[in-house]
Short mmCIF file of C-alpha atoms in Angstrom, two decimals:
data_model
loop_
_atom_site.label_atom_id
_atom_site.label_comp_id
_atom_site.label_asym_id
_atom_site.label_seq_id
_atom_site.Cartn_x
_atom_site.Cartn_y
_atom_site.Cartn_z
CA UNK V 58 48.84 142.78 123.53
CA UNK V 59 48.61 139.26 122.15
CA UNK V 60 45.55 139.34 119.89
CA UNK V 61 45.27 140.75 116.36
CA UNK V 62 42.29 140.58 114.02
CA UNK V 63 42.85 138.69 110.78
CA UNK V 64 41.73 140.07 107.44
CA UNK V 65 39.00 137.44 107.51
CA UNK V 66 36.01 138.70 109.49
CA UNK V 67 35.47 136.97 112.81
CA UNK V 68 38.94 135.39 113.05
CA UNK V 69 41.94 136.37 115.13
CA UNK V 70 45.64 135.57 115.46
CA UNK V 71 46.82 134.94 119.02
CA UNK V 72 50.51 135.43 119.75
CA UNK V 73 51.68 133.21 122.60
CA UNK V 74 54.35 135.00 124.67
CA UNK V 75 57.13 132.45 125.23
CA UNK V 76 59.96 133.77 127.38
CA UNK V 77 63.30 133.21 125.60
CA UNK V 78 61.55 130.87 123.17
CA UNK V 79 61.81 128.01 125.68
CA UNK V 80 59.05 125.39 125.77
CA UNK V 81 58.74 122.23 127.86
CA UNK V 82 57.31 119.01 126.38
CA UNK V 83 54.06 119.34 128.32
CA UNK V 84 53.65 122.90 127.03
CA UNK V 85 54.11 121.69 123.45
CA UNK V 86 51.46 119.04 123.97
CA UNK V 87 49.12 121.60 125.53
CA UNK V 88 49.62 123.95 122.59
CA UNK V 89 48.90 121.11 120.17
CA UNK V 90 45.60 120.46 121.93
CA UNK V 91 44.69 124.16 121.86
CA UNK V 92 45.32 124.65 118.14
CA UNK V 93 43.46 121.43 117.36
CA UNK V 94 40.43 122.31 119.48
CA UNK V 95 40.14 126.04 118.85
CA UNK V 96 42.10 126.90 115.71
CA UNK V 97 43.19 125.51 112.37
CA UNK V 98 45.53 122.84 113.76
CA UNK V 99 48.69 124.84 112.99
CA UNK V 100 50.92 127.41 114.64
CA UNK V 101 53.64 129.67 113.26
CA UNK V 102 56.88 130.74 114.86
CA UNK V 103 57.92 134.40 114.98
CA UNK V 104 61.30 136.11 114.88
CA UNK V 105 60.62 137.22 118.45
CA UNK V 106 60.65 133.56 119.58
CA UNK V 107 56.90 133.36 120.10
CA UNK V 108 54.16 131.26 118.50
CA UNK V 109 51.15 132.56 116.59
CA UNK V 110 47.89 130.62 116.67
CA UNK V 111 45.82 131.58 113.64
CA UNK V 112 42.20 131.20 112.61
CA UNK V 113 40.88 131.54 116.16
CA UNK V 114 37.16 132.46 116.07
CA UNK V 115 36.37 135.52 118.15
CA UNK V 116 34.00 133.60 120.43
CA UNK V 117 36.86 131.21 121.30
CA UNK V 118 39.38 133.87 122.45
CA UNK V 119 38.49 133.69 126.13
CA UNK V 120 38.56 129.89 126.09
CA UNK V 121 41.99 129.98 124.38
CA UNK V 122 43.30 132.38 127.02
CA UNK V 123 42.07 130.10 129.81
CA UNK V 124 43.62 127.06 128.12
CA UNK V 125 46.94 128.90 127.70
CA UNK V 126 46.86 129.93 131.37
CA UNK V 127 46.34 126.31 132.35
CA UNK V 128 49.70 125.38 130.77
CA UNK V 129 51.50 128.50 131.99
CA UNK V 130 51.51 130.38 128.66
CA UNK V 131 48.76 132.96 129.20
CA UNK V 132 51.07 135.92 129.87
CA UNK V 133 50.41 139.29 128.29
CA UNK V 134 53.19 141.34 126.70
CA UNK V 135 53.95 139.76 123.32
CA UNK V 136 55.64 142.33 121.04
CA UNK V 137 56.16 144.79 123.91
CA UNK V 138 59.15 145.80 126.02
CA UNK V 139 58.51 142.69 128.15
CA UNK V 140 59.25 140.52 125.11
CA UNK V 141 63.07 140.58 125.25
CA UNK V 142 64.73 138.54 122.48
CA UNK V 143 68.08 136.79 122.85
CA UNK V 144 70.10 134.05 121.20
CA UNK V 145 71.29 131.04 123.29
CA UNK V 146 74.75 132.56 123.78
CA UNK V 147 77.16 130.51 125.88
CA UNK V 148 74.33 128.22 127.05
CA UNK V 149 74.70 126.15 123.90
CA UNK V 150 76.62 128.04 121.19
CA UNK V 151 80.33 127.51 120.61
CA UNK V 152 80.63 131.03 119.17
CA UNK V 153 78.97 132.69 122.15
CA UNK V 154 81.06 135.11 124.17
CA UNK V 155 78.49 135.99 126.83
CA UNK V 156 75.44 134.46 128.50
CA UNK V 157 72.82 136.33 126.51
CA UNK V 158 69.99 134.24 127.95
CA UNK V 159 71.14 135.13 131.46
CA UNK V 160 71.10 138.79 130.49
CA UNK V 161 67.64 138.33 129.00
CA UNK V 162 66.38 137.10 132.38
CA UNK V 163 68.12 139.95 134.23
CA UNK V 164 66.69 142.63 131.92
CA UNK V 165 63.23 141.04 132.00
CA UNK V 166 63.31 141.03 135.82
CA UNK V 167 64.31 144.70 135.88
CA UNK V 168 61.53 145.65 133.46
CA UNK V 169 58.99 143.81 135.62
CA UNK V 170 60.18 145.70 138.71
CA UNK V 171 59.92 149.00 136.83
CA UNK V 172 56.22 148.38 136.22
CA UNK V 173 56.14 150.17 132.86
CA UNK V 174 52.65 151.27 131.83
CA UNK V 175 53.47 154.15 129.46
CA UNK V 176 52.17 153.06 126.02
CA UNK V 177 55.11 154.49 124.05
CA UNK V 178 57.72 152.94 126.33
CA UNK V 179 55.94 149.60 126.10
CA UNK V 180 56.60 149.71 122.33
CA UNK V 181 60.40 149.65 122.85
CA UNK V 182 62.03 146.37 121.73
CA UNK V 183 65.20 144.97 123.31
CA UNK V 184 67.39 142.43 121.48
CA UNK V 185 70.53 140.64 122.68
CA UNK V 186 73.18 138.59 120.87
CA UNK V 187 75.90 136.70 122.71
CA UNK V 188 78.49 137.67 120.09
CA UNK V 189 78.66 140.00 117.04
CA UNK V 190 77.00 137.42 114.76
CA UNK V 191 73.50 138.88 115.23
CA UNK V 192 71.58 135.67 115.93
CA UNK V 193 69.65 137.64 118.56
CA UNK V 194 69.11 140.42 115.99
CA UNK V 195 70.65 143.01 118.31
CA UNK V 196 70.92 145.41 115.37
CA UNK V 197 67.11 145.43 114.97
CA UNK V 198 66.18 146.30 118.54
CA UNK V 199 65.37 149.84 119.58
CA UNK V 200 67.90 148.98 122.28
CA UNK V 201 70.36 146.24 121.32
CA UNK V 202 73.37 144.52 122.87
CA UNK V 203 75.98 142.13 121.51
CA UNK V 204 78.44 140.16 123.57
CA UNK V 205 82.06 141.22 123.91
CA UNK V 206 84.81 141.21 126.54
CA UNK V 207 86.67 143.89 128.45
CA UNK V 208 89.57 144.12 130.87
CA UNK V 209 89.08 144.98 134.52
CA UNK V 210 92.17 144.97 136.75
CA UNK V 211 93.94 142.69 134.26
CA UNK V 212 90.99 140.27 134.35
CA UNK V 213 88.80 139.63 131.31
CA UNK V 214 85.09 140.02 132.07
CA UNK V 215 81.94 139.60 129.94
CA UNK V 216 80.64 142.83 128.45
CA UNK V 217 78.24 144.18 125.83
CA UNK V 218 78.38 146.71 123.03
CA UNK V 219 75.32 148.94 122.70
CA UNK V 220 73.12 149.66 119.67
CA UNK V 221 70.34 152.23 119.60
CA UNK V 222 67.57 153.08 117.16
CA UNK V 223 67.12 149.77 115.35
CA UNK V 224 63.69 148.54 114.43
CA UNK V 225 62.05 145.15 113.86
CA UNK V 226 58.71 145.67 112.18
CA UNK V 227 55.96 143.40 111.07
CA UNK V 228 56.14 143.46 107.30
CA UNK V 229 59.09 144.32 105.13
CA UNK V 230 60.55 147.38 106.85
CA UNK V 231 63.61 147.11 109.05
CA UNK V 232 66.21 149.53 110.32
CA UNK V 233 69.71 148.80 111.62
CA UNK V 234 70.65 150.45 114.90
CA UNK V 235 73.53 152.86 115.49
CA UNK V 236 76.41 151.56 117.57
CA UNK V 237 77.08 153.70 120.61
CA UNK V 238 80.67 154.02 121.80
CA UNK V 239 79.87 152.13 124.97
CA UNK V 240 81.13 148.81 126.28
CA UNK V 241 79.33 147.84 129.46
CA UNK V 242 80.16 145.10 131.97
CA UNK V 243 77.43 142.47 131.68
CA UNK V 244 76.27 143.02 135.28
CA UNK V 245 75.62 146.71 134.60
CA UNK V 246 73.46 146.24 131.51
CA UNK V 247 70.10 146.11 133.37
CA UNK V 248 71.06 149.42 135.03
CA UNK V 249 71.86 150.84 131.60
CA UNK V 250 68.48 149.73 130.21
CA UNK V 251 66.71 151.49 133.07
CA UNK V 252 68.75 154.65 132.46
CA UNK V 253 68.15 154.55 128.70
CA UNK V 254 64.42 154.33 129.30
CA UNK V 255 64.68 157.19 131.80
CA UNK V 256 66.45 159.38 129.24
CA UNK V 257 63.76 158.65 126.67
CA UNK V 258 60.83 159.25 129.01
CA UNK V 259 62.19 162.45 130.54
CA UNK V 260 63.38 164.17 127.35
CA UNK V 261 60.97 163.14 124.61
CA UNK V 262 58.29 165.31 123.06
CA UNK V 263 54.61 164.44 123.37
CA UNK V 264 53.81 161.32 121.38
CA UNK V 265 57.42 160.86 120.28
CA UNK V 266 58.39 157.23 119.63
CA UNK V 267 61.80 155.98 120.77
CA UNK V 268 63.44 156.01 117.33
CA UNK V 269 62.04 159.43 116.48
CA UNK V 270 63.48 160.69 119.76
CA UNK V 271 66.82 159.03 118.98
CA UNK V 272 66.91 160.61 115.51
CA UNK V 273 66.40 164.01 117.11
CA UNK V 274 68.90 163.80 119.99
CA UNK V 275 71.46 161.22 118.82
CA UNK V 276 73.67 159.00 120.98
CA UNK V 277 75.05 161.62 123.37
CA UNK V 278 72.18 161.81 125.95
CA UNK V 279 72.34 158.04 126.31
#
C-alpha cells in the first residue's frame, strides 16, 4: 500500500500513514532520523495528511519499515479506505460545526471491524469536513461528509450532509461529488458508511469501481 517506485531506477517513495495527520514530537524526531539515514533528508506532505519519504533505495525498504514500526508509524493502508481524511473541526476551528476528527476515529474503527479485503472496496476514499468550507475536501471523497445541524425533539444535534462520487487523484484530475438529499445524525454516520459499502459491494458489476457504479445507479440505492 505504502510504497511506489520512482521514475529513477532503484529508488522508491514511501508514504507514511499518519492517522488524522497527527504527529507527536518523538515521532517527528524519529522521522527526521529515518529520512537522514535512509533517504534524501527530506519529506513531503500529502493532501491526505500523510508524509512521503522519497529517494529510498530498494535495499533500504525493509529497514525503513522496521524503523517506522519502532516509532509507531509502520501501519499499512496509506491511500486506501483505511486512510480517512478530516479537518480539525470543533477540536480547534472556530468555524467548525461538528467534531470531524471524532467522526474520523469512529469511521476508522468501523472500517477496521469490517475487515475489508476486497481490492476495489479498499480503493474507496472517505473525506470529512466539520462545516461546508471543504477543508477536509469532503467534495473529493468517493464518500464525503460535511458538518451541519438538525433538530431532534426541539433539540439541535450535530449532523452531516452526504456527498457521493467525488474523486481525489494523484495528478491533475479531480471530480466533485454529488450531494445526496440526506442529513444524518453524527452518531449514525459509521452505520451509513457500512451500508453504503454494502450497497456498492452487493450491486456492482465485476471489476466496477465505486464511481463507475455510482454513475450507473445514481443516488437512489444509497
